[in-house]
Amino acid sequence: MRFLHLTMILLLLVPGAMGADAKDANVGPNDLRDNPNLTTYSETESGQARFVEGRLADNIALGEEIQATHKFLREHRGAFRINSPEEQLEVRRIDVDELGMRHVRLTQKHQGLEVIGGEMISHITAGGVLKTVNGKFYDGIDLDVTPGIQSPTATGVALADLESFFGTGDPDSPELVVFPWEERNHLAWRLFIYSSTPMGRWEYLVDAKTGDIIFKANRIMDVAAIGTGTGVLGDTRDHIDTDSNGTTFRMIDNTRQVTSDPHGHGGQMPLGNIIQTYEATTSLPGFIANDADNTWTASNQAASVDGHVYTALVYDYLNHVLGRNGYDDNGSNMYTSVNYSAEGDNNAYWNGSQIVIWSFSSGWRSLAACPDVIAHEWGHAVTETASNLQYQKESGALNESFSDMIGAAFEFAHPSMDTPDWDMGENGIISGSSGFRSMSDPHSKGDPDTYGTSDPYWIDVVGCSPEYANDYCGVHTNSGVGNKWFYLLSDGGTHNSVSVTGIDVANAMQIAYR
């Protein structure tokens, strides 16, 4: 993720150092612009540091990550415009990766309320060097945090609005937050409303002073698109982990638990956690796929077979290749529903708690036949729980692109299951072998391969207000830039007159994941 961000920095960086502006005076001057210890420096148009890399601090012992991060931000408060890191940034978590690097993620707070989109991250090497600090801090927030309307009123506003164009749903408990949006800071109630028919995971931000809806979006993320059995393409699956209740075999896999490993999968799921596949029909999650003799060969079972097998292999891939215990690194349950027919055909979702594979229409097969699609959807779950890239504009395009990277890397890691290629979802289309996105040649599918408006396929995010109708400012289109980057890093080639030597898909995925 950092490497893609560096590419964007090189493209966006304004030549020359910007002088001190009026905001610098509030917390002191920006002393990082000409710091000789930095190898990379990037700032916003207003002169606020957003990405710094170099030898920022040394000898940081285990357990001192938070103090060291606070100290650096405090010493350079003028550069980041953070008055008091200890008061304005709350530690969300510390991640340790496979190279021993420690990553401290801090969430911005204003008078105890989360500032949506405000986050700073520090990256410390295994040798104790503070290497990188990056993120977005909203400075100058001056907002009264006393709501004018209470949470039940905000929930009612959101429910009434949703019912007017979409349908009913079940709301969660609203949270009072600060929401920077379109050059203004709003005090807002933030809530999610869930529905299964039609499928919805709607995020609402309701102004806590006026009751007006500031923002709404369906946060379901989609792609545009031991038993034996037969998959969608007619392939024999000779290892399907199932469970029996004494009379019926069900697609419940408990063999990835750390305390239950009868088949040598080496899983790390906690006791009781499972991988489970449903037949959805018109409602979610549907009924657990079942069979009388553990031989899953009926035509209506093919999508369940592939969905179950591929999801289990995605868990194994995350666990053994990327060192991640499932999509959230906690070994949580992994649920897959197939043949969902209540809303349409030929699509797939991650809905915040499971993946959903739709039914299929004439000329199509179930997308459960596509290992890259199954891995893509679980890739959204990884991104949501690891970096929480907002699903709109450039961060949304990166979100989609990282899912395509995981989908392609998973497919290349399982050549005996499917012929690896750089098309996404090609197995779902009966006529021809081309998918709905190409990572090697994004232009062939109408997607950009170069950042910015010089590429005729780039969706300009400047001045774009994200909504469903514009694909949240082109998240499925602009993902082509990250996809092309990943292809070049993997296979090499010449692009924009720059020649690249590939390092192989497996190595490229390690970089993208870190």
Short mmCIF file of C-alpha atoms in Angstrom, two decimals:
data_model
loop_
_atom_site.label_atom_id
_atom_site.label_comp_id
_atom_site.label_asym_id
_atom_site.label_seq_id
_atom_site.Cartn_x
_atom_site.Cartn_y
_atom_site.Cartn_z
CA MET A 1 0.00 0.00 0.00
CA ARG A 2 2.83 2.37 0.85
CA PHE A 3 4.44 1.75 -2.54
CA LEU A 4 1.33 2.75 -4.46
CA HIS A 5 1.09 5.83 -2.28
CA LEU A 6 4.70 6.73 -3.10
CA THR A 7 3.87 6.51 -6.79
CA MET A 8 1.01 8.95 -6.30
CA ILE A 9 3.26 11.26 -4.29
CA LEU A 10 5.68 11.47 -7.20
CA LEU A 11 2.81 12.34 -9.49
CA LEU A 12 1.16 14.88 -7.22
CA LEU A 13 4.09 16.55 -5.49
CA VAL A 14 4.25 20.26 -6.19
CA PRO A 15 7.77 21.19 -7.39
CA GLY A 16 9.73 23.31 -4.96
CA ALA A 17 9.23 23.88 -1.27
CA MET A 18 6.19 25.88 -0.29
CA GLY A 19 6.74 28.81 2.00
CA ALA A 20 5.26 29.07 5.45
CA ASP A 21 1.60 29.97 5.33
CA ALA A 22 -0.72 31.56 7.81
CA LYS A 23 -1.65 28.23 9.40
CA ASP A 24 2.00 27.45 10.18
CA ALA A 25 1.97 30.27 12.70
CA ASN A 26 -0.65 28.53 14.82
CA VAL A 27 1.62 25.68 15.89
CA GLY A 28 5.01 26.81 14.68
CA PRO A 29 6.85 26.58 11.38
CA ASN A 30 7.06 23.52 9.13
CA ASP A 31 10.59 22.29 9.86
CA LEU A 32 10.41 19.13 7.74
CA ARG A 33 10.47 20.64 4.24
CA ASP A 34 14.28 20.83 4.15
CA ASN A 35 15.11 18.19 6.75
CA PRO A 36 18.28 16.34 5.59
CA ASN A 37 17.16 13.12 7.31
CA LEU A 38 14.20 12.75 4.91
CA THR A 39 14.32 10.71 1.72
CA THR A 40 10.70 11.46 0.79
CA TYR A 41 8.55 14.45 1.68
CA SER A 42 5.06 15.32 0.46
CA GLU A 43 2.59 17.95 1.61
CA THR A 44 -0.92 19.11 0.78
CA GLU A 45 -1.63 22.19 -1.33
CA SER A 46 -1.97 24.18 1.90
CA GLY A 47 1.51 23.11 3.04
CA GLN A 48 0.60 20.47 5.62
CA ALA A 49 2.95 17.47 5.74
CA ARG A 50 1.19 14.27 4.70
CA PHE A 51 3.98 11.74 4.00
CA VAL A 52 7.53 11.83 5.37
CA GLU A 53 10.10 9.06 5.16
CA GLY A 54 13.71 8.76 6.26
CA ARG A 55 15.57 8.11 9.48
CA LEU A 56 13.12 9.94 11.71
CA ALA A 57 14.15 8.45 15.08
CA ASP A 58 16.41 5.64 16.34
CA ASN A 59 16.55 3.01 19.06
CA ILE A 60 12.81 2.60 19.60
CA ALA A 61 12.40 -0.43 21.86
CA LEU A 62 9.42 -2.77 21.90
CA GLY A 63 6.63 -1.13 23.86
CA GLU A 64 7.84 2.41 23.12
CA GLU A 65 6.14 2.78 19.72
CA ILE A 66 3.35 5.07 20.90
CA GLN A 67 5.62 7.34 22.93
CA ALA A 68 8.07 7.62 20.02
CA THR A 69 5.27 8.47 17.60
CA HIS A 70 3.83 11.12 19.91
CA LYS A 71 7.30 12.57 20.44
CA PHE A 72 7.98 12.89 16.71
CA LEU A 73 4.61 14.49 16.01
CA ARG A 74 5.02 16.83 18.97
CA GLU A 75 8.48 17.93 17.82
CA HIS A 76 7.14 18.61 14.32
CA ARG A 77 3.72 19.92 15.23
CA GLY A 78 4.12 22.83 12.84
CA ALA A 79 4.57 20.48 9.89
CA PHE A 80 1.52 18.32 10.69
CA ARG A 81 -0.47 21.11 12.42
CA ILE A 82 -1.17 18.94 15.43
CA ASN A 83 -1.24 20.90 18.69
CA SER A 84 -1.21 17.94 21.08
CA PRO A 85 -0.78 14.42 19.67
CA GLU A 86 -1.59 12.82 23.03
CA GLU A 87 -4.95 14.60 23.21
CA GLN A 88 -5.91 14.76 19.53
CA LEU A 89 -4.88 11.26 18.42
CA GLU A 90 -6.17 8.04 19.96
CA VAL A 91 -4.27 4.79 19.44
CA ARG A 92 -6.42 2.42 17.42
CA ARG A 93 -3.98 -0.47 17.24
CA ILE A 94 -0.40 -1.54 16.62
CA ASP A 95 0.19 -4.00 13.77
CA VAL A 96 3.34 -6.11 13.48
CA ASP A 97 4.08 -7.47 10.00
CA GLU A 98 6.08 -10.46 8.82
CA LEU A 99 9.30 -8.41 8.67
CA GLY A 100 8.95 -7.31 12.27
CA MET A 101 7.92 -3.76 11.38
CA ARG A 102 5.53 -2.10 13.81
CA HIS A 103 2.76 0.12 12.46
CA VAL A 104 0.99 2.45 14.89
CA ARG A 105 -2.44 3.61 13.72
CA LEU A 106 -3.86 6.70 15.43
CA THR A 107 -7.39 8.02 14.97
CA GLN A 108 -8.03 11.77 15.18
CA LYS A 109 -10.37 12.91 17.95
CA HIS A 110 -12.04 16.24 18.65
CA GLN A 111 -13.32 16.62 22.19
CA GLY A 112 -13.52 12.85 22.42
CA LEU A 113 -15.35 12.32 19.11
CA GLU A 114 -13.85 10.49 16.14
CA VAL A 115 -13.02 12.69 13.16
CA ILE A 116 -14.04 10.64 10.12
CA GLY A 117 -11.07 10.26 7.76
CA GLY A 118 -8.57 11.68 10.27
CA GLU A 119 -5.75 9.18 10.82
CA MET A 120 -1.99 9.23 11.32
CA ILE A 121 0.22 6.16 10.94
CA SER A 122 3.82 5.63 11.96
CA HIS A 123 6.01 2.78 10.68
CA ILE A 124 8.92 1.49 12.76
CA THR A 125 11.45 -1.02 11.43
CA ALA A 126 12.37 -4.23 13.22
CA GLY A 127 15.64 -2.49 14.10
CA GLY A 128 13.83 0.26 15.97
CA VAL A 129 14.03 3.05 13.36
CA LEU A 130 11.02 5.32 12.90
CA LYS A 131 10.96 5.09 9.12
CA THR A 132 7.73 6.70 7.91
CA VAL A 133 4.88 8.88 9.17
CA ASN A 134 1.86 9.51 6.97
CA GLY A 135 -1.82 10.25 7.13
CA LYS A 136 -4.47 12.95 7.14
CA PHE A 137 -5.05 15.33 10.06
CA TYR A 138 -7.83 17.89 9.91
CA ASP A 139 -6.46 20.98 11.62
CA GLY A 140 -8.36 23.98 12.90
CA ILE A 141 -11.56 22.16 13.90
CA ASP A 142 -13.65 24.53 16.02
CA LEU A 143 -16.93 22.76 16.54
CA ASP A 144 -19.40 22.62 19.40
CA VAL A 145 -20.11 18.95 20.12
CA THR A 146 -23.52 19.36 21.75
CA PRO A 147 -26.09 17.78 19.41
CA GLY A 148 -29.27 19.61 18.55
CA ILE A 149 -31.09 16.36 17.80
CA GLN A 150 -30.71 13.05 19.59
CA SER A 151 -29.78 9.70 18.06
CA PRO A 152 -33.35 8.27 17.77
CA THR A 153 -34.35 11.28 15.68
CA ALA A 154 -31.32 10.83 13.42
CA THR A 155 -32.16 7.14 13.03
CA GLY A 156 -35.72 8.02 12.05
CA VAL A 157 -34.50 10.52 9.46
CA ALA A 158 -32.19 7.94 7.91
CA LEU A 159 -34.80 5.16 7.91
CA ALA A 160 -37.42 7.39 6.32
CA ASP A 161 -35.01 8.51 3.62
CA LEU A 162 -33.89 4.96 2.84
CA GLU A 163 -37.47 3.70 2.61
CA SER A 164 -38.29 6.46 0.11
CA PHE A 165 -36.03 5.02 -2.59
CA PHE A 166 -34.59 1.67 -1.46
CA GLY A 167 -36.46 -0.20 1.26
CA THR A 168 -36.49 -0.88 4.97
CA GLY A 169 -33.63 -2.15 7.09
CA ASP A 170 -32.25 -2.68 10.57
CA PRO A 171 -30.20 0.23 11.96
CA ASP A 172 -27.29 -0.10 14.34
CA SER A 173 -26.64 2.32 17.22
CA PRO A 174 -25.68 5.79 15.92
CA GLU A 175 -22.32 7.26 16.89
CA LEU A 176 -21.70 10.99 17.34
CA VAL A 177 -18.75 12.00 15.14
CA VAL A 178 -17.06 14.95 13.46
CA PHE A 179 -17.49 14.66 9.69
CA PRO A 180 -15.32 16.88 7.47
CA TRP A 181 -17.20 17.17 4.21
CA GLU A 182 -16.95 19.57 1.28
CA GLU A 183 -14.79 22.14 3.09
CA ARG A 184 -16.93 22.14 6.26
CA ASN A 185 -16.77 20.29 9.57
CA HIS A 186 -20.08 18.82 10.67
CA LEU A 187 -21.20 17.36 13.97
CA ALA A 188 -23.03 14.25 12.76
CA TRP A 189 -24.75 11.07 13.82
CA ARG A 190 -23.20 8.17 11.91
CA LEU A 191 -25.11 4.91 11.56
CA PHE A 192 -25.38 1.86 9.31
CA ILE A 193 -28.65 0.32 8.14
CA TYR A 194 -28.60 -3.34 7.04
CA SER A 195 -31.02 -5.15 4.76
CA SER A 196 -30.95 -8.46 2.91
CA THR A 197 -33.63 -7.87 0.25
CA PRO A 198 -32.56 -5.76 -1.48
CA MET A 199 -28.99 -6.09 -0.27
CA GLY A 200 -27.93 -3.05 1.67
CA ARG A 201 -25.34 -1.81 4.12
CA TRP A 202 -26.16 1.87 4.02
CA GLU A 203 -23.97 4.37 5.81
CA TYR A 204 -25.74 7.57 6.85
CA LEU A 205 -24.28 10.76 8.29
CA VAL A 206 -27.04 12.99 9.65
CA ASP A 207 -26.26 16.53 10.77
CA ALA A 208 -26.59 16.47 14.56
CA LYS A 209 -27.54 20.16 14.65
CA THR A 210 -30.14 20.37 11.88
CA GLY A 211 -31.22 16.79 11.12
CA ASP A 212 -30.22 17.14 7.47
CA ILE A 213 -28.65 14.18 5.69
CA ILE A 214 -25.07 15.14 4.86
CA PHE A 215 -23.98 11.92 3.18
CA LYS A 216 -25.26 8.43 2.42
CA ALA A 217 -23.81 5.49 0.54
CA ASN A 218 -24.39 1.78 0.16
CA ARG A 219 -21.16 0.35 1.55
CA ILE A 220 -21.56 -3.09 0.02
CA MET A 221 -18.48 -3.54 -2.16
CA ASP A 222 -18.86 -5.41 -5.44
CA VAL A 223 -16.82 -6.32 -8.56
CA ALA A 224 -19.07 -4.74 -11.65
CA ALA A 225 -19.36 -8.01 -11.30
CA ILE A 226 -14.08 -34.64 3.11
CA GLY A 227 -16.71 -34.66 0.32
CA THR A 228 -16.31 -34.71 -3.41
CA GLY A 229 -18.23 -32.76 -6.01
CA THR A 230 -18.34 -30.94 -9.29
CA GLY A 231 -17.77 -27.22 -9.72
CA VAL A 232 -19.40 -24.74 -12.08
CA LEU A 233 -16.97 -25.49 -14.94
CA GLY A 234 -17.40 -29.25 -14.53
CA ASP A 235 -14.13 -29.69 -12.61
CA THR A 236 -13.99 -32.43 -10.00
CA ARG A 237 -13.37 -31.20 -6.45
CA ASP A 238 -11.96 -34.13 -4.51
CA HIS A 239 -11.58 -32.39 -1.14
CA ILE A 240 -14.59 -30.53 0.24
CA ASP A 241 -14.48 -30.02 4.02
CA THR A 242 -17.97 -30.63 5.34
CA ASP A 243 -19.72 -31.61 8.55
CA SER A 244 -22.44 -34.14 9.39
CA ASN A 245 -25.27 -33.80 11.88
CA GLY A 246 -25.85 -37.54 11.75
CA THR A 247 -28.31 -37.55 8.88
CA THR A 248 -27.12 -34.85 6.48
CA PHE A 249 -23.78 -33.52 5.29
CA ARG A 250 -23.51 -29.73 5.38
CA MET A 251 -21.00 -27.24 4.01
CA ILE A 252 -19.63 -26.35 7.41
CA ASP A 253 -15.83 -26.45 7.64
CA ASN A 254 -14.40 -26.48 11.15
CA THR A 255 -11.03 -27.90 10.08
CA ARG A 256 -9.23 -24.53 10.05
CA GLN A 257 -9.43 -24.20 13.83
CA VAL A 258 -6.14 -24.17 15.68
CA THR A 259 -7.48 -26.91 18.00
CA SER A 260 -9.10 -28.98 15.25
CA ASP A 261 -6.90 -29.85 12.28
CA PRO A 262 -7.77 -33.37 11.09
CA HIS A 263 -6.61 -32.74 7.53
CA GLY A 264 -3.42 -30.78 8.08
CA HIS A 265 -4.62 -27.35 6.95
CA GLY A 266 -2.61 -25.62 9.66
CA GLY A 267 -5.38 -23.11 10.38
CA GLN A 268 -5.38 -20.60 13.22
CA MET A 269 -9.10 -19.98 13.66
CA PRO A 270 -10.25 -19.88 17.29
CA LEU A 271 -12.20 -22.82 18.69
CA GLY A 272 -15.74 -22.76 17.29
CA ASN A 273 -15.10 -20.57 14.26
CA ILE A 274 -16.00 -21.98 10.87
CA ILE A 275 -16.17 -21.54 7.10
CA GLN A 276 -19.78 -21.99 5.97
CA THR A 277 -21.60 -21.84 2.65
CA TYR A 278 -25.28 -21.06 2.06
CA GLU A 279 -27.77 -21.45 -0.76
CA ALA A 280 -29.33 -18.00 -0.74
CA THR A 281 -32.18 -18.00 -3.32
CA THR A 282 -34.23 -14.85 -2.55
CA SER A 283 -33.05 -14.09 0.99
CA LEU A 284 -29.81 -13.93 2.91
CA PRO A 285 -27.94 -15.70 4.17
CA GLY A 286 -30.18 -18.56 2.96
CA PHE A 287 -30.00 -22.16 4.10
CA ILE A 288 -26.79 -24.08 4.74
CA ALA A 289 -25.88 -26.09 1.65
CA ASN A 290 -26.54 -29.77 2.39
CA ASP A 291 -26.34 -33.19 0.75
CA ALA A 292 -27.37 -36.71 1.72
CA ASP A 293 -24.19 -38.61 0.78
CA ASN A 294 -21.43 -35.97 0.68
CA THR A 295 -21.15 -36.29 -3.10
CA TRP A 296 -22.01 -32.84 -4.42
CA THR A 297 -22.68 -33.43 -8.11
CA ALA A 298 -26.14 -31.95 -8.71
CA SER A 299 -26.09 -28.99 -11.11
CA ASN A 300 -27.69 -26.70 -8.54
CA GLN A 301 -24.87 -27.52 -6.10
CA ALA A 302 -22.01 -26.44 -8.37
CA ALA A 303 -21.85 -22.84 -7.17
CA SER A 304 -21.85 -24.01 -3.54
CA VAL A 305 -19.00 -26.41 -4.29
CA ASP A 306 -16.78 -23.74 -5.81
CA GLY A 307 -17.75 -21.05 -3.32
CA HIS A 308 -16.97 -23.32 -0.39
CA VAL A 309 -13.71 -24.70 -1.77
CA TYR A 310 -12.35 -21.33 -2.91
CA THR A 311 -13.26 -19.54 0.33
CA ALA A 312 -11.43 -22.19 2.35
CA LEU A 313 -8.40 -21.86 0.07
CA VAL A 314 -8.53 -18.06 0.43
CA TYR A 315 -8.29 -18.54 4.19
CA ASP A 316 -5.28 -20.84 3.68
CA TYR A 317 -3.68 -18.32 1.31
CA LEU A 318 -4.10 -15.45 3.74
CA ASN A 319 -2.82 -17.59 6.58
CA HIS A 320 0.17 -19.32 5.00
CA VAL A 321 1.23 -16.84 2.29
CA LEU A 322 0.41 -13.45 3.80
CA GLY A 323 0.66 -14.44 7.45
CA ARG A 324 -2.87 -13.22 8.20
CA ASN A 325 -5.32 -15.24 10.28
CA GLY A 326 -8.30 -14.83 7.98
CA TYR A 327 -9.67 -11.60 6.58
CA ASP A 328 -9.52 -9.72 9.90
CA ASP A 329 -6.41 -11.45 11.31
CA ASN A 330 -8.58 -12.77 14.16
CA GLY A 331 -9.76 -15.94 12.44
CA SER A 332 -13.38 -14.81 12.29
CA ASN A 333 -16.08 -16.90 10.62
CA MET A 334 -16.11 -16.78 6.83
CA TYR A 335 -19.59 -17.03 5.33
CA THR A 336 -20.39 -17.37 1.62
CA SER A 337 -23.85 -17.27 0.06
CA VAL A 338 -24.36 -18.36 -3.56
CA ASN A 339 -27.22 -18.18 -6.08
CA TYR A 340 -28.70 -15.03 -4.53
CA SER A 341 -31.52 -14.01 -6.88
CA ALA A 342 -33.48 -11.24 -5.17
CA GLU A 343 -31.84 -8.29 -6.91
CA GLY A 344 -30.44 -9.44 -10.23
CA ASP A 345 -27.72 -11.55 -11.77
CA ASN A 346 -24.00 -11.71 -12.54
CA ASN A 347 -22.57 -9.88 -9.55
CA ALA A 348 -20.84 -10.45 -6.22
CA TYR A 349 -20.57 -8.54 -2.95
CA TRP A 350 -18.74 -8.24 0.33
CA ASN A 351 -21.45 -6.83 2.58
CA GLY A 352 -19.51 -6.25 5.77
CA SER A 353 -20.13 -9.69 7.25
CA GLN A 354 -20.05 -12.19 4.36
CA ILE A 355 -19.57 -12.49 0.61
CA VAL A 356 -22.55 -12.97 -1.66
CA ILE A 357 -22.49 -14.50 -5.16
CA TRP A 358 -25.54 -13.70 -7.27
CA SER A 359 -27.42 -15.95 -9.63
CA PHE A 360 -26.56 -15.80 -13.32
CA SER A 361 -28.35 -14.96 -16.56
CA SER A 362 -28.14 -16.23 -20.13
CA GLY A 363 -24.59 -16.15 -21.46
CA TRP A 364 -23.14 -16.24 -17.95
CA ARG A 365 -22.09 -18.76 -15.34
CA SER A 366 -22.13 -18.29 -11.59
CA LEU A 367 -19.22 -16.06 -10.54
CA ALA A 368 -18.48 -18.73 -7.94
CA ALA A 369 -16.55 -20.34 -10.82
CA CYS A 370 -14.03 -17.49 -10.62
CA PRO A 371 -11.31 -17.94 -8.00
CA ASP A 372 -10.22 -14.35 -8.62
CA VAL A 373 -13.75 -13.06 -7.87
CA ILE A 374 -14.02 -15.07 -4.63
CA ALA A 375 -10.59 -13.83 -3.51
CA HIS A 376 -11.45 -10.29 -4.68
CA GLU A 377 -14.48 -10.16 -2.39
CA TRP A 378 -12.52 -11.46 0.58
CA GLY A 379 -9.90 -8.89 -0.39
CA HIS A 380 -12.45 -6.17 0.38
CA ALA A 381 -12.84 -7.68 3.83
CA VAL A 382 -9.06 -7.59 4.30
CA THR A 383 -8.88 -3.94 3.27
CA GLU A 384 -11.83 -2.96 5.46
CA THR A 385 -10.27 -4.51 8.56
CA ALA A 386 -6.63 -3.63 7.80
CA SER A 387 -6.56 -0.12 6.33
CA ASN A 388 -10.23 0.88 6.00
CA LEU A 389 -9.69 2.73 2.72
CA GLN A 390 -12.78 4.88 2.21
CA TYR A 391 -14.86 3.55 -0.69
CA GLN A 392 -14.90 6.67 -2.82
CA LYS A 393 -12.62 8.65 -5.13
CA GLU A 394 -8.94 7.64 -5.13
CA SER A 395 -9.01 5.67 -1.89
CA GLY A 396 -11.98 3.71 -3.24
CA ALA A 397 -10.10 3.00 -6.47
CA LEU A 398 -7.19 1.70 -4.40
CA ASN A 399 -9.66 -0.39 -2.39
CA GLU A 400 -10.94 -1.99 -5.60
CA SER A 401 -7.42 -2.40 -6.98
CA PHE A 402 -6.11 -4.16 -3.89
CA SER A 403 -8.98 -6.63 -4.20
CA ASP A 404 -8.05 -7.28 -7.83
CA MET A 405 -4.42 -7.80 -6.76
CA ILE A 406 -5.43 -10.37 -4.16
CA GLY A 407 -7.76 -12.00 -6.70
CA ALA A 408 -5.03 -12.30 -9.33
CA ALA A 409 -2.34 -13.41 -6.87
CA PHE A 410 -4.68 -16.07 -5.47
CA GLU A 411 -5.40 -17.36 -8.98
CA PHE A 412 -1.68 -17.51 -9.85
CA ALA A 413 -1.05 -19.38 -6.59
CA HIS A 414 -3.53 -22.13 -7.61
CA PRO A 415 -2.73 -22.98 -11.26
CA SER A 416 -4.20 -26.48 -10.91
CA MET A 417 -7.60 -24.97 -10.03
CA ASP A 418 -7.73 -22.45 -12.87
CA THR A 419 -5.41 -21.19 -15.60
CA PRO A 420 -3.86 -17.98 -14.21
CA ASP A 421 -4.31 -14.80 -16.23
CA TRP A 422 -4.65 -11.04 -15.82
CA ASP A 423 -8.37 -10.84 -16.60
CA MET A 424 -10.89 -10.57 -13.77
CA GLY A 425 -13.96 -12.82 -13.76
CA GLU A 426 -13.36 -14.43 -17.15
CA ASN A 427 -14.85 -17.77 -16.02
CA GLY A 428 -18.23 -16.12 -15.51
CA ILE A 429 -18.74 -15.30 -19.18
CA ILE A 430 -19.59 -18.23 -21.45
CA SER A 431 -18.74 -16.66 -24.82
CA GLY A 432 -15.04 -15.81 -25.06
CA SER A 433 -12.37 -15.80 -22.39
CA SER A 434 -12.22 -12.11 -21.53
CA GLY A 435 -13.26 -10.86 -18.12
CA PHE A 436 -14.75 -7.54 -17.07
CA ARG A 437 -11.39 -5.95 -16.17
CA SER A 438 -7.88 -6.41 -17.51
CA MET A 439 -4.93 -5.76 -15.21
CA SER A 440 -2.38 -6.07 -18.01
CA ASP A 441 -4.24 -3.79 -20.44
CA PRO A 442 -6.82 -1.68 -18.57
CA HIS A 443 -7.53 0.41 -21.69
CA SER A 444 -9.00 -2.66 -23.39
CA LYS A 445 -11.83 -2.53 -20.84
CA GLY A 446 -12.21 1.24 -20.76
CA ASP A 447 -10.14 1.74 -17.61
CA PRO A 448 -7.13 4.04 -17.19
CA ASP A 449 -3.57 2.76 -16.87
CA THR A 450 -2.02 6.14 -16.00
CA TYR A 451 -2.85 8.47 -13.13
CA GLY A 452 -4.62 11.71 -13.99
CA THR A 453 -6.67 13.33 -16.69
CA SER A 454 -3.99 12.81 -19.36
CA ASP A 455 -5.38 9.28 -19.59
CA PRO A 456 -8.63 9.42 -21.62
CA TYR A 457 -10.24 6.79 -19.39
CA TRP A 458 -9.44 8.47 -16.04
CA ILE A 459 -12.49 9.59 -14.05
CA ASP A 460 -11.68 13.06 -12.72
CA VAL A 461 -12.30 13.06 -8.96
CA VAL A 462 -11.73 16.80 -8.59
CA GLY A 463 -15.06 18.39 -7.80
CA CYS A 464 -16.80 15.01 -7.91
CA SER A 465 -19.36 14.35 -5.18
CA PRO A 466 -19.38 10.57 -4.62
CA GLU A 467 -22.66 8.72 -4.98
CA TYR A 468 -23.90 5.38 -6.27
CA ALA A 469 -24.82 6.81 -9.68
CA ASN A 470 -21.21 7.84 -10.45
CA ASP A 471 -19.67 4.71 -8.89
CA TYR A 472 -18.50 6.85 -5.96
CA CYS A 473 -16.34 8.85 -8.39
CA GLY A 474 -15.13 5.95 -10.49
CA VAL A 475 -13.80 3.41 -8.00
CA HIS A 476 -14.21 0.52 -10.45
CA THR A 477 -12.65 2.50 -13.29
CA ASN A 478 -9.69 4.31 -11.74
CA SER A 479 -8.64 1.04 -10.12
CA GLY A 480 -7.01 0.33 -13.50
CA VAL A 481 -4.01 2.47 -12.50
CA GLY A 482 -3.19 0.34 -9.46
CA ASN A 483 -3.90 -2.79 -11.48
CA LYS A 484 -1.42 -1.77 -14.16
CA TRP A 485 1.17 -1.01 -11.47
CA PHE A 486 0.72 -4.49 -10.01
CA TYR A 487 0.96 -6.16 -13.42
CA LEU A 488 4.19 -4.30 -14.26
CA LEU A 489 5.67 -5.08 -10.86
CA SER A 490 4.82 -8.75 -11.38
CA ASP A 491 5.53 -9.41 -15.07
CA GLY A 492 7.52 -6.36 -16.11
CA GLY A 493 7.20 -4.44 -19.36
CA THR A 494 7.45 -0.94 -20.77
CA HIS A 495 4.82 1.64 -19.91
CA ASN A 496 4.93 5.39 -20.59
CA SER A 497 8.49 4.87 -21.89
CA VAL A 498 9.60 3.36 -18.57
CA SER A 499 10.92 -0.21 -18.60
CA VAL A 500 10.23 -2.38 -15.58
CA THR A 501 11.73 -5.74 -14.64
CA GLY A 502 9.08 -7.94 -13.05
CA ILE A 503 9.66 -9.62 -9.69
CA ASP A 504 6.91 -12.30 -9.98
CA VAL A 505 3.33 -12.19 -8.77
CA ALA A 506 4.05 -13.76 -5.38
CA ASN A 507 6.69 -11.16 -4.51
CA ALA A 508 4.56 -8.30 -5.83
CA MET A 509 1.69 -9.43 -3.60
CA GLN A 510 3.92 -9.36 -0.54
CA ILE A 511 4.74 -5.72 -1.31
CA ALA A 512 1.13 -4.76 -2.02
CA TYR A 513 -0.11 -6.46 1.16
CA ARG A 514 2.50 -4.79 3.38
#
